[in-house]
Coordinates of C-alpha atoms in Angstrom, one line a residue:
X6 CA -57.3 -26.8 7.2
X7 CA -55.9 -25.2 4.0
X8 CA -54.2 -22.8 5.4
X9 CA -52.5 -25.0 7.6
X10 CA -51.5 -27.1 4.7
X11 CA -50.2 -24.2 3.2
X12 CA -47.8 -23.6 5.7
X13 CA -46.7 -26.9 5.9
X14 CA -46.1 -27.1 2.5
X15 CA -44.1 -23.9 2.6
X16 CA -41.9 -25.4 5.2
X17 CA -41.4 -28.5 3.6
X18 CA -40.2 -26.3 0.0
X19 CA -37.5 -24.5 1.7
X20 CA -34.8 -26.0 2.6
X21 CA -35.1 -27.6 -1.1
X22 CA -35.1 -24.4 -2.4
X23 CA -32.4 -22.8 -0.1
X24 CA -30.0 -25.8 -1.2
X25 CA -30.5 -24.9 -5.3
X26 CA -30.0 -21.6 -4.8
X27 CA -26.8 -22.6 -2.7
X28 CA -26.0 -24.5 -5.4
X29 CA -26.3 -21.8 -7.9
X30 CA -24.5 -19.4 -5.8
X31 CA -21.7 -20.8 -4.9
X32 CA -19.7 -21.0 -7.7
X33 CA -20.2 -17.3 -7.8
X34 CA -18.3 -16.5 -4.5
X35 CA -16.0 -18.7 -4.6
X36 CA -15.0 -17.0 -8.6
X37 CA -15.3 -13.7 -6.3
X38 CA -13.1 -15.3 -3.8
X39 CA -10.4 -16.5 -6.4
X40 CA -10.9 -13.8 -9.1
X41 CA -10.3 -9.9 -7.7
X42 CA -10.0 -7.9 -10.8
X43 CA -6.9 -5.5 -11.5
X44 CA -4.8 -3.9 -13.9
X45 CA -1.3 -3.9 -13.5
X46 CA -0.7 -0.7 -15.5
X47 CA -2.8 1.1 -13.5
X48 CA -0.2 1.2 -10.8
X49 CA 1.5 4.1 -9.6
X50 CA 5.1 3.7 -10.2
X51 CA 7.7 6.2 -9.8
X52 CA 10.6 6.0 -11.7
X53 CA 8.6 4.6 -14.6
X54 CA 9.8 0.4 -15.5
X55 CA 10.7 -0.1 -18.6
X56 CA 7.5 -2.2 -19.6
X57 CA 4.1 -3.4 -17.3
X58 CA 2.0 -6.0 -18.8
X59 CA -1.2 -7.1 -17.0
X60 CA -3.1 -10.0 -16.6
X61 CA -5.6 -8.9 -14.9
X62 CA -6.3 -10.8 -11.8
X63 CA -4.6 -10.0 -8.5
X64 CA -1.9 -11.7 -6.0
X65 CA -3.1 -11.7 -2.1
X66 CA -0.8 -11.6 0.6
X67 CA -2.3 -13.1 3.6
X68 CA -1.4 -15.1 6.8
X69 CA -0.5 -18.1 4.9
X70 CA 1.5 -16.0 2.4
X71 CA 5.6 -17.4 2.8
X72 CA 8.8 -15.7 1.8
X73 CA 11.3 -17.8 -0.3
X74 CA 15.0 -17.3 -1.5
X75 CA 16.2 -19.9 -3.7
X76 CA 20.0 -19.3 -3.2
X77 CA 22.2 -19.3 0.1
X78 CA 23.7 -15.6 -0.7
X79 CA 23.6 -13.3 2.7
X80 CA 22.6 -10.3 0.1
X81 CA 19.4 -12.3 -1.4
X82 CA 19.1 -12.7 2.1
X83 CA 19.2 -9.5 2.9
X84 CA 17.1 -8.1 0.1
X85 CA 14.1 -10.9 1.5
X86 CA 14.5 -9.6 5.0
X87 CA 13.8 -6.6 3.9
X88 CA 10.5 -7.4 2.2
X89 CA 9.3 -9.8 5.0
X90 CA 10.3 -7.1 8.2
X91 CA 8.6 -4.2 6.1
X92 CA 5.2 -6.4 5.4
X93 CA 5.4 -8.2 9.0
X94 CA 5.5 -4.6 10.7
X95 CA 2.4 -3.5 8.3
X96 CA 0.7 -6.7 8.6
X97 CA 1.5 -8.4 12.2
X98 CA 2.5 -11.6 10.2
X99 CA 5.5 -13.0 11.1
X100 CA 6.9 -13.0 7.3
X101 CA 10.6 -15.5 8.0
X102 CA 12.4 -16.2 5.1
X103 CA 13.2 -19.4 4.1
X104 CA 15.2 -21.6 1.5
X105 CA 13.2 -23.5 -1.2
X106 CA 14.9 -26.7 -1.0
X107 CA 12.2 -28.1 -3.2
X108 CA 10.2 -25.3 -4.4
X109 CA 7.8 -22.7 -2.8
X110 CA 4.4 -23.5 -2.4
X111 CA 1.4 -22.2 -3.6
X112 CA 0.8 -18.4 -2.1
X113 CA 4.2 -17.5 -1.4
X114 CA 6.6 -14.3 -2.6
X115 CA 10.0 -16.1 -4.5
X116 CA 13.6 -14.5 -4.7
X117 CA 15.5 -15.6 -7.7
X118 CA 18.8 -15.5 -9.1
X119 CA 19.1 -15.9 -12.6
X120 CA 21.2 -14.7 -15.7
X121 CA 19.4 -12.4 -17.7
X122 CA 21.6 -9.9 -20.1
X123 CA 19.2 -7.3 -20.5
X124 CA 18.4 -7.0 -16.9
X125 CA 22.2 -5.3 -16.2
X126 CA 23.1 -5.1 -12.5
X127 CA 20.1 -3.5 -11.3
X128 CA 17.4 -4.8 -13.2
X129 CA 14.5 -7.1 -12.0
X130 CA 11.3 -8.8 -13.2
X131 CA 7.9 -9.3 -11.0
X132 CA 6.1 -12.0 -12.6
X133 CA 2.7 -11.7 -10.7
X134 CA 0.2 -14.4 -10.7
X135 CA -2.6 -15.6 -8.7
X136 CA -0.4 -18.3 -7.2
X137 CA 2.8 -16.9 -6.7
X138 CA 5.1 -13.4 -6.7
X139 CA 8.4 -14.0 -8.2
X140 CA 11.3 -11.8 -8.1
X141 CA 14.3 -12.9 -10.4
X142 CA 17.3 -10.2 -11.0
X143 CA 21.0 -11.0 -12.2
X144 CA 22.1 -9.3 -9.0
X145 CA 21.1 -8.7 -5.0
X146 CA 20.5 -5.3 -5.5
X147 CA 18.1 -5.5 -8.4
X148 CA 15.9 -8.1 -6.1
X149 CA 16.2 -5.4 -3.7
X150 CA 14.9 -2.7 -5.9
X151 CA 12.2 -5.4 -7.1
X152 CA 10.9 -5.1 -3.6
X153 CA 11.3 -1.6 -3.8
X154 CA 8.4 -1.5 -6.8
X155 CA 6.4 -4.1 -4.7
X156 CA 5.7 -1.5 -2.2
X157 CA 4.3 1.1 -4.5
X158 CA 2.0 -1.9 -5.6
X159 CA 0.5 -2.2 -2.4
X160 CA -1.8 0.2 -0.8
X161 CA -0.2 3.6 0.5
X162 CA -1.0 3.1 3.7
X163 CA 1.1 0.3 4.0
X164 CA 4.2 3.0 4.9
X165 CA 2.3 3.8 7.9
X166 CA 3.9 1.1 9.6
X167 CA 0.4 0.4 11.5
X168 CA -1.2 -2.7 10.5
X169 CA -3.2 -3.1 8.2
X170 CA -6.2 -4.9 6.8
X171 CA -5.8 -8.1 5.1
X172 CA -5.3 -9.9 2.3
X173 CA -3.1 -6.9 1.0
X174 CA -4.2 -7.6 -2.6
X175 CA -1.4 -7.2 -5.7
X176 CA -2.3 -6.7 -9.5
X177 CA -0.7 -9.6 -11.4
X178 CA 1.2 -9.4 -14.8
X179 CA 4.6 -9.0 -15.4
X180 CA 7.3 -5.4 -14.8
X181 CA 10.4 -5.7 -16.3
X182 CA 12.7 -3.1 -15.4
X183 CA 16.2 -1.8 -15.4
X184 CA 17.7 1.7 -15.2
X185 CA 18.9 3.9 -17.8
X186 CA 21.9 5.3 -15.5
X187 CA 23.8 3.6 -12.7
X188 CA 24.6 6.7 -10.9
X189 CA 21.5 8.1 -9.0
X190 CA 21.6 10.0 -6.0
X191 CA 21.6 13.5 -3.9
X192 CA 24.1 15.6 -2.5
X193 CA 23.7 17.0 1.3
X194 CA 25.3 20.3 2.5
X195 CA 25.8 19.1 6.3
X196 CA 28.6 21.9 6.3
X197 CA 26.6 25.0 6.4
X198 CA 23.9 23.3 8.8
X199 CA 24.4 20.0 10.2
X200 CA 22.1 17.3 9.9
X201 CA 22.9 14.1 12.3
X202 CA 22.8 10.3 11.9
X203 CA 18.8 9.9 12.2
X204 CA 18.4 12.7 9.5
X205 CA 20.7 11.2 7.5
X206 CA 18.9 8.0 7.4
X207 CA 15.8 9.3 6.9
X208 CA 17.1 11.1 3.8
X209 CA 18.3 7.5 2.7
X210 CA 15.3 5.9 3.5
X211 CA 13.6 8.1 1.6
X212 CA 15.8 7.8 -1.5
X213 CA 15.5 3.8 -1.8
X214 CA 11.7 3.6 -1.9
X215 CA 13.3 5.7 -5.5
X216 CA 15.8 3.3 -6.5
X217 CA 18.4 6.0 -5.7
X218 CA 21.9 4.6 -5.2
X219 CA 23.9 7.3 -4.3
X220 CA 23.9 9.9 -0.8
X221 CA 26.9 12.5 -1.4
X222 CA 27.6 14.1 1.9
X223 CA 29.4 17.7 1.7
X224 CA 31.2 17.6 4.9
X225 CA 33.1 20.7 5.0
X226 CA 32.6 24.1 4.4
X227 CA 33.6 27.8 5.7
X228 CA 30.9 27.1 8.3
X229 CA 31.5 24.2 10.1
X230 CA 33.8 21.1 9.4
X231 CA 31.6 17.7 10.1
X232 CA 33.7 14.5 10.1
X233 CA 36.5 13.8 13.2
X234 CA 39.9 13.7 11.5
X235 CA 41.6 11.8 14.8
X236 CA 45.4 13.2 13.8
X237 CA 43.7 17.0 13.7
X238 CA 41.6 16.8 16.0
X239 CA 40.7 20.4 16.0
X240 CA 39.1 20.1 12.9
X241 CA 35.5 19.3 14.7
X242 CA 36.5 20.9 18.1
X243 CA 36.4 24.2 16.8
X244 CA 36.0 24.2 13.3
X245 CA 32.7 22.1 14.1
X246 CA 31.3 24.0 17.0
X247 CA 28.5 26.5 14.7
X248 CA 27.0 26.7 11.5
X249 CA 25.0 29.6 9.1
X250 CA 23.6 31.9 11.9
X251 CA 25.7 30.9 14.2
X252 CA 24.0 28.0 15.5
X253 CA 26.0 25.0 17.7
X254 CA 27.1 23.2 14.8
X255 CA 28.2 19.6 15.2
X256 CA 29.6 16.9 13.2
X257 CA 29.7 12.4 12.8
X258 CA 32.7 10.6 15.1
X259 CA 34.5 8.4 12.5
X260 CA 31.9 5.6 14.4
X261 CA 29.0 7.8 13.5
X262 CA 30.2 8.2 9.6
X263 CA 30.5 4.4 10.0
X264 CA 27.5 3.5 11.3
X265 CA 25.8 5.8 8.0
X266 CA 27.8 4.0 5.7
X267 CA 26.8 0.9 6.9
X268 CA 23.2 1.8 6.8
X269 CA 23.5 3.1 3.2
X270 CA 25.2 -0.1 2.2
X271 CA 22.8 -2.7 3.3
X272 CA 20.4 -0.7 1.3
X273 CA 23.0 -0.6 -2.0
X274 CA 23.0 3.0 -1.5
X275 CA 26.9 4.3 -1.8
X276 CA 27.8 7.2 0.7
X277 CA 30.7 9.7 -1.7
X278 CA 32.2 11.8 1.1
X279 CA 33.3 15.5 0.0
X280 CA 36.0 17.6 1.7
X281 CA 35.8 20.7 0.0
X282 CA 39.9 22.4 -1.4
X283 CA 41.5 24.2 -1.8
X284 CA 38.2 26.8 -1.5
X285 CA 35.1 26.7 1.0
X286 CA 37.3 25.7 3.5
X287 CA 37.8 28.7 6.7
X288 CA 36.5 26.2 9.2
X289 CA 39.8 24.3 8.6
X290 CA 41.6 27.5 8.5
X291 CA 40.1 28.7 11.8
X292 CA 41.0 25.9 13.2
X293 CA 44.9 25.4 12.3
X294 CA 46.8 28.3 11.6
X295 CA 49.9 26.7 9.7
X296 CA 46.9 26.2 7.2
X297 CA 46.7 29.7 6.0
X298 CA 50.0 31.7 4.3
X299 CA 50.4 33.8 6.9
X300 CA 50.4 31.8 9.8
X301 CA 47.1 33.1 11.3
X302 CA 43.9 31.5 12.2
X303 CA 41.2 33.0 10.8
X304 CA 38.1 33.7 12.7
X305 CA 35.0 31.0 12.5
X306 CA 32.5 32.5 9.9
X307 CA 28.6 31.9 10.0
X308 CA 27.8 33.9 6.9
X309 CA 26.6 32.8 3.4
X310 CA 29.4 34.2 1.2
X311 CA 31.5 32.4 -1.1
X312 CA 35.0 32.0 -2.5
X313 CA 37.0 34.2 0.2
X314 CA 38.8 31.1 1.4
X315 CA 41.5 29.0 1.0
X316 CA 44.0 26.6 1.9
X317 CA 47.6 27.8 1.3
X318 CA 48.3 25.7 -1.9
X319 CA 52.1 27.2 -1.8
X320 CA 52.7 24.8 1.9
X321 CA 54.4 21.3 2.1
X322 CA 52.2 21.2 5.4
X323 CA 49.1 21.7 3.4
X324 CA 49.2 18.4 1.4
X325 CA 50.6 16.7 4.6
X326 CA 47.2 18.1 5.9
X327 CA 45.3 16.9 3.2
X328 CA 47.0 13.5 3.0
X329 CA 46.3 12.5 6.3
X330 CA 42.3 13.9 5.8
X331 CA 41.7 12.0 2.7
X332 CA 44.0 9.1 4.1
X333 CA 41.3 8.4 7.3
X334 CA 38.2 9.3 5.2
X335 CA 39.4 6.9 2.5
X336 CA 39.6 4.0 5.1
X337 CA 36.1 4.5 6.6
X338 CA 35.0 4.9 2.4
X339 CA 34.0 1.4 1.3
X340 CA 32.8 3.3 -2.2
X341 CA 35.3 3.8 -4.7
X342 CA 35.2 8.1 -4.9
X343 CA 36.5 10.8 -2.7
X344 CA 35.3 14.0 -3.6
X345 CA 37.5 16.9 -3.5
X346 CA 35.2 19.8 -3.8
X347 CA 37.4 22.1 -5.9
X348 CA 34.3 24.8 -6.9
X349 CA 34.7 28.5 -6.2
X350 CA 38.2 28.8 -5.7
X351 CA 38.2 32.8 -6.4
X352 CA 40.9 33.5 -4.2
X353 CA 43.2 31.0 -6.0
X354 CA 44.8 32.1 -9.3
X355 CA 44.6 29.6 -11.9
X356 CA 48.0 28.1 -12.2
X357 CA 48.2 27.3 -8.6
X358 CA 44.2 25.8 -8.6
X359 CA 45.4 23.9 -11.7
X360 CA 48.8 22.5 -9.4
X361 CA 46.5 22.3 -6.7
X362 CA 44.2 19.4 -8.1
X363 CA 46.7 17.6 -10.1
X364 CA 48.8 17.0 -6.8
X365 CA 45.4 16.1 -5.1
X366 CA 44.7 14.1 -7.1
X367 CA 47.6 12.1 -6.7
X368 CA 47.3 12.0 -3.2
X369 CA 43.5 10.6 -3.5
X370 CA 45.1 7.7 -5.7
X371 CA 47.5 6.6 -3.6
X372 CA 44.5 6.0 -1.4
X373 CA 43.3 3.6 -3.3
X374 CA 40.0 5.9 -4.3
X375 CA 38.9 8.0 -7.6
X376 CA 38.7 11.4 -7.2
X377 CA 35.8 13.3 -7.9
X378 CA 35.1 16.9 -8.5
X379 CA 33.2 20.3 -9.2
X380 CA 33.2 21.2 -12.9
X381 CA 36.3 23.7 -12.1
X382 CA 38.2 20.7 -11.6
X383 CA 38.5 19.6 -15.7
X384 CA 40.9 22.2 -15.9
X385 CA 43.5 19.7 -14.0
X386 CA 45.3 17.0 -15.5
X387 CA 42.3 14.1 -15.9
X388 CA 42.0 10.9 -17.4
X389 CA 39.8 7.7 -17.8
X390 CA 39.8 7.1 -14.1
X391 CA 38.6 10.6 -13.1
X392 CA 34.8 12.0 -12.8
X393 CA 33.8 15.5 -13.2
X394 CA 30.4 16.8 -11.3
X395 CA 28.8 19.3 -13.7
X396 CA 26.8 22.4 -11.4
X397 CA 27.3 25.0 -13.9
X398 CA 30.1 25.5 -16.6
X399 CA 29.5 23.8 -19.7
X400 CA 32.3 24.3 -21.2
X401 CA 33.8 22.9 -18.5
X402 CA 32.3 19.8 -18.9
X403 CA 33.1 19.3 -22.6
X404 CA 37.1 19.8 -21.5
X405 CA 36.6 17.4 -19.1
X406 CA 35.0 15.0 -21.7
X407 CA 38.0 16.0 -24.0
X408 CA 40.3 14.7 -21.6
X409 CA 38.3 10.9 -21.1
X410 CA 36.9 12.4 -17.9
X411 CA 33.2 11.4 -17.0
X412 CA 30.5 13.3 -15.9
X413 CA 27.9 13.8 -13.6
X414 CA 24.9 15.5 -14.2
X415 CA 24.4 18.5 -11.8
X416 CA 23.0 21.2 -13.6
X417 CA 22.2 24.1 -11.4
X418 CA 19.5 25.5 -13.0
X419 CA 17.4 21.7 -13.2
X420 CA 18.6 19.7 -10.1
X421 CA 19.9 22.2 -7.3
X422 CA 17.3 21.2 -4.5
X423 CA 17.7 24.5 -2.5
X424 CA 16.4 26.7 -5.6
X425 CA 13.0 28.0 -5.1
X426 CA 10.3 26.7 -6.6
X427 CA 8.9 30.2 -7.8
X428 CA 8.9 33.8 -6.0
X429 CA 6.3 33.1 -3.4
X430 CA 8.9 30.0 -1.8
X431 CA 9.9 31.0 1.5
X432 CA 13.0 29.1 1.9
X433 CA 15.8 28.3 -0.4
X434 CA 17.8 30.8 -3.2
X435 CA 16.5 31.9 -6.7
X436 CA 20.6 32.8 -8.1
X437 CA 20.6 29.9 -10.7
X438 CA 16.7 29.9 -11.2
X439 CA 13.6 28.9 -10.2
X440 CA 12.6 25.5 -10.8
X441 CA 8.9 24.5 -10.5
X442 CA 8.0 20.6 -10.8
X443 CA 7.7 20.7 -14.3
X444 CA 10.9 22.2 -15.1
X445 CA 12.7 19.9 -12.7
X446 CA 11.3 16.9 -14.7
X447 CA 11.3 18.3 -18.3
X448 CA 15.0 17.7 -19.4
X449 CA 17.6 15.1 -20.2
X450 CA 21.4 14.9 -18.9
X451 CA 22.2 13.3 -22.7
X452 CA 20.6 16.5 -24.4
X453 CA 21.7 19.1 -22.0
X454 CA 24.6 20.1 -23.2
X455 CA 25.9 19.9 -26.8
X456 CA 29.3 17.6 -27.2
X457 CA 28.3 15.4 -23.9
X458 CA 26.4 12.4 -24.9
X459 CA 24.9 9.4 -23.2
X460 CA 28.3 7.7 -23.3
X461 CA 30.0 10.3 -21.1
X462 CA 27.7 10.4 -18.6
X463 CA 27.6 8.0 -15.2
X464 CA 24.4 9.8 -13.6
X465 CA 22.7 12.1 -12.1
X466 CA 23.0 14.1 -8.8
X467 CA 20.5 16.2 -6.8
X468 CA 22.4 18.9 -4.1
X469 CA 20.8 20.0 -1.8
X470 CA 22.8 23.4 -0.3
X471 CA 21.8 24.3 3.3
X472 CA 22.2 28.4 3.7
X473 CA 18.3 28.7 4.2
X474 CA 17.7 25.2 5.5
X475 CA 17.8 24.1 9.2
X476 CA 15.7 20.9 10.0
X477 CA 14.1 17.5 8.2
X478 CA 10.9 19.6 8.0
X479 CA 12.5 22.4 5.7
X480 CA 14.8 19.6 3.8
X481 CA 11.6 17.5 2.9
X482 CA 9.8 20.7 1.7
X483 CA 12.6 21.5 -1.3
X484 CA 13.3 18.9 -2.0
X485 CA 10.1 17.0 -2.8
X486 CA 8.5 16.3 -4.8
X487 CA 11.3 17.5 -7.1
X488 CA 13.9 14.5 -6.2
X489 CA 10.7 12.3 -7.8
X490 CA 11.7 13.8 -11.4
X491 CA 14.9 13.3 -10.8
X492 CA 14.6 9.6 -9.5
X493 CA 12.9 9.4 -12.7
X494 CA 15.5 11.0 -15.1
X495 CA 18.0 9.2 -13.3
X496 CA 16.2 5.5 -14.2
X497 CA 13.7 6.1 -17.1
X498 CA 14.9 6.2 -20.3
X499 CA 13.8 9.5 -22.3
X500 CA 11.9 7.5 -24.8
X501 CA 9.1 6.8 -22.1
X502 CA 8.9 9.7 -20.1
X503 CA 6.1 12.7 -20.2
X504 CA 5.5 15.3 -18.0
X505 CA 1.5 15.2 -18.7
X506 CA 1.7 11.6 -17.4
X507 CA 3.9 11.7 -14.9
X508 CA 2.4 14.7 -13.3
X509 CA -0.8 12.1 -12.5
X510 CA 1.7 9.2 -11.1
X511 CA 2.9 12.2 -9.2
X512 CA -0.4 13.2 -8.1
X513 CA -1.5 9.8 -6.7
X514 CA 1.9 9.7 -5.0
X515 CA 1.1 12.5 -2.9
X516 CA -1.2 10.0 -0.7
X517 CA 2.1 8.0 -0.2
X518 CA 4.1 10.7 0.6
X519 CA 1.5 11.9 3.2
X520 CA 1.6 8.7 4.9
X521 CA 5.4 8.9 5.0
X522 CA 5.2 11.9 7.1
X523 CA 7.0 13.6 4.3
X524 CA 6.4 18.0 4.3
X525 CA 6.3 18.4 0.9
X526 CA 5.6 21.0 -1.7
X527 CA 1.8 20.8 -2.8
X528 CA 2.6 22.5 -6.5
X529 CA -0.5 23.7 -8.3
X530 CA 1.0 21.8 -11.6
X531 CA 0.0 18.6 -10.4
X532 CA -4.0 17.8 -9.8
X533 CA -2.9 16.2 -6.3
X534 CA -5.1 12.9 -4.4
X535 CA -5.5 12.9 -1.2
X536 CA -6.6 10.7 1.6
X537 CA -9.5 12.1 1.8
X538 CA -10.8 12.6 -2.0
X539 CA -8.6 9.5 -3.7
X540 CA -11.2 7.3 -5.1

């Protein structure tokens, strides 16, 4: 009799007592569920922004989350798309963009145009709460690299293009950002080996989850000539048809160069074509005769030497040559520069070089375009409107400086992709140096070089010369994760960089660059996480 009582009184307890601890529990999941702690500044980001504040809590994309633009301009647009196609291919949420007639609601990701002096032309600010993302920038292209720094906030796995797990969860807090130097790209030798559309795109892909703006494409050399020039057409019949080694060569149709172009442009990435003159140029010579001073085609070369070549600068045909060259390239160029080449000219004497440039020069004017050149080139007649790429002479550069030129930051010995990374690297050259990860990182173009200040400087550039290297596996070894320092020289102001910190930012990277499919360099300077040990 008692013990049934018992039980009954057990039974009639419970669901009281399950309700009150309901009661008490409750608020507790649904904090969890509203509150997942973060810290902003804990993020990897790479190049550095300017400032990271945190708040502490976190921003969830889910399947209610919305994309909005609050303006009607097709390169807000297009900097939205981006964001929504990249998370709905990660996510399998169909991510539209839409226009906030009358605001966003609660949970959604917001494009903004606003004016904002300090932000520049590229600059942006996240403003990350609980209920909303916000992207505001001056420009299109600083929303666009906004949503570049969005994607390192997320996990790395998200560049896996698989989808993943939701809610994708986003610290909150604020990033301003802006960067220190509006020219920030690579340079890629597709003259000694070629390198086709698709491996051109992935280079670019690669280069705008950086905020790089720039892909300069070296199109001709003694090996192989790589862009169709429709009133000589021999150019890429023969000169195109092999590379270093001897290998079948190739080179872009004008629709091919166009289609790249394109590509680099929706993603505010400017493609600088280079033909290469009056020196590194025997594919052209092989190809015409009336090119060379005695009338003679030379024989295609596969070798790696330098500085045997050159166009006969004495000719009237030769500038007819090079007019109708730089007069196609110029109309499938959108971007401002033509670059001439103009390095290693040791078959040229000096006055006729000098004649040389300042006559091509004009002829790159009167196509509407800047011209831009090797360091050799400051010995010409310069001005204002003319940009000098430093590789290796100094002193060039200062002349060029002296004469209102400005320069581009190309030091050999710090930014030349193809240098090996010590003596143990199996691809690549050591002539200018070898450059570990460190060194790669631990310099500024303003400090370089004595006389050349912050004020004469548009940028940095990153070549990449192909003697030793013959496929995207081999091009993604040298050059990362160096092209990471650069990014960040390129966009970080000096003031807040450090290699003993950006070494770690680096090392979390490596996850992200594994899941990118990118071959890269494991350097024992850098603790690197993996997959399988990041915490």
């Amino acid at each position: 009799m008692n013990h049934s009582t018992k039980t009954m009184t057990n039974k009639a307890y419970t669901p009281f007592r399950s309700t009150l601890l309901g009661l008490l529990i409750l608020p507790f999941f649904l904090s969890c569920e509203k509150e997942i702690p973060t810290d902003l500044t804990q993020s990897t980001i790479i190049p550095k922004p300017v400032s990271v504040a945190a708040t502490g809590s976190s921003f969830k994309i889910n399947e209610t989350t919305g994309i909005y633009v609050q303006s009607n301009s097709e390169e807000v647009n297009q900097a939205a798309s981006f964001l929504g196609e990249f998370l709905t291919k990660s996510t399998g949420i169909n991510l539209e963009v839409k226009q906030a007639t009358e605001g966003a609601p609660e949970g959604s990701i917001v494009f903004e145009i606003v004016n904002d002096p300090e932000l520049g032309d590229e600059g942006y600010i996240l403003d990350i709460s609980k209920k909303q993302l916000k992207i505001t920038a001056n420009k299109p292209v600083g929303l666009f690299w906004g949503v570049q720094t969005i994607r390192q906030l997320l996990p790395p796995e998200i560049e896996s293009g698989e989808k993943q797990t939701l809610p994708l969860i986003i610290p909150t807090g604020t990033i301003k950002d802006y960067p220190e130097y509006g020219h920030r790209g690579t340079m890629l030798d597709v003259g000694r080996h070629f390198f086709g559309v698709d491996a051109v795109k992935r280079y670019i892909d690669f280069l705008v989850a950086l905020k790089m703006n720039v892909m300069h494409l070296h199109l001709t050399e003694d090996q192989g000539w790589r862009i169709e020039i429709k009133s000589w057409p021999n150019l890429t019949a023969h000169g195109g048809s092999t590379e270093v080694g001897g290998g079948e060569g190739g080179f872009f149709t004008q629709e091919q160069y166009t289609e790249i172009v394109n590509y680099a442009a929706a993603r505010h990435v400017l493609i600088i074509p280079e033909i290469d003159m009056p020196g590194h140029t025997n594919a052209a010579l092989a190809s015409y005769a009336e090119l060379n001073c005695d009338g003679k085609a030379t024989e295609l070369y596969t070798g790696t030497e330098v500085g045997f070549s050159s166009l006969c600068v004495d000719k009237k045909i030769t500038y007819e040559f090079i007019n109708d060259v730089i007069g196609e390239l110029a109309a499938l160029t959108p971007g401002p520069y033509i670059h001439i080449g103009g390095d290693e000219t040791h078959s040229t004497e000096k006055e006729d070089f000098i004649k040389f440039i300042n006559q091509v020069k004009s002829i790159v004017e009167s196509h509407g375009k800047i011209m831009l050149g090797w360091d050799e080139t400051a010995q010409a007649d310069l001005g204002a409107n003319s940009v000098v790429q430093l590789w290796a002479s100094p002193e060039f550069a200062r002349m060029a400086v002296d004469k209102n030129a400005k320069i581009i930051m190309s030091p050999a010995t710090k930014t030349y992709l193809d240098m090996q990374y010590d003596s143990t690297t199996h691809l690549g050259l050591h002539w200018a140096a070898y450059i570990e990860v460190d060194s790669s990182y631990i310099w500024s173009p303003e400090t370089l070089i004595p006389g050349i200040g912050r004020e004469n400087i548009i940028g940095i550039e990153s070549p990449l010369w192909t003697e030793t290297i013959t496929n995207m596996d081999e091009l993604e070894y040298m050059v990362f994760p160096r092209i990471l320092s650069h990014a960040e020289i390129g966009w970080t102001a000096a003031n807040l960089r450090s290699w003993d910190e950006f070494k770690l930012r680096l090392a979390q990277y490596g996850v992200r660059m594994e899941v990118m499919g990118i071959d890269f360099y494991r350097s024992k300077q850098v603790p690197w996480v993996t997959e399988s040990n990041e915490q």
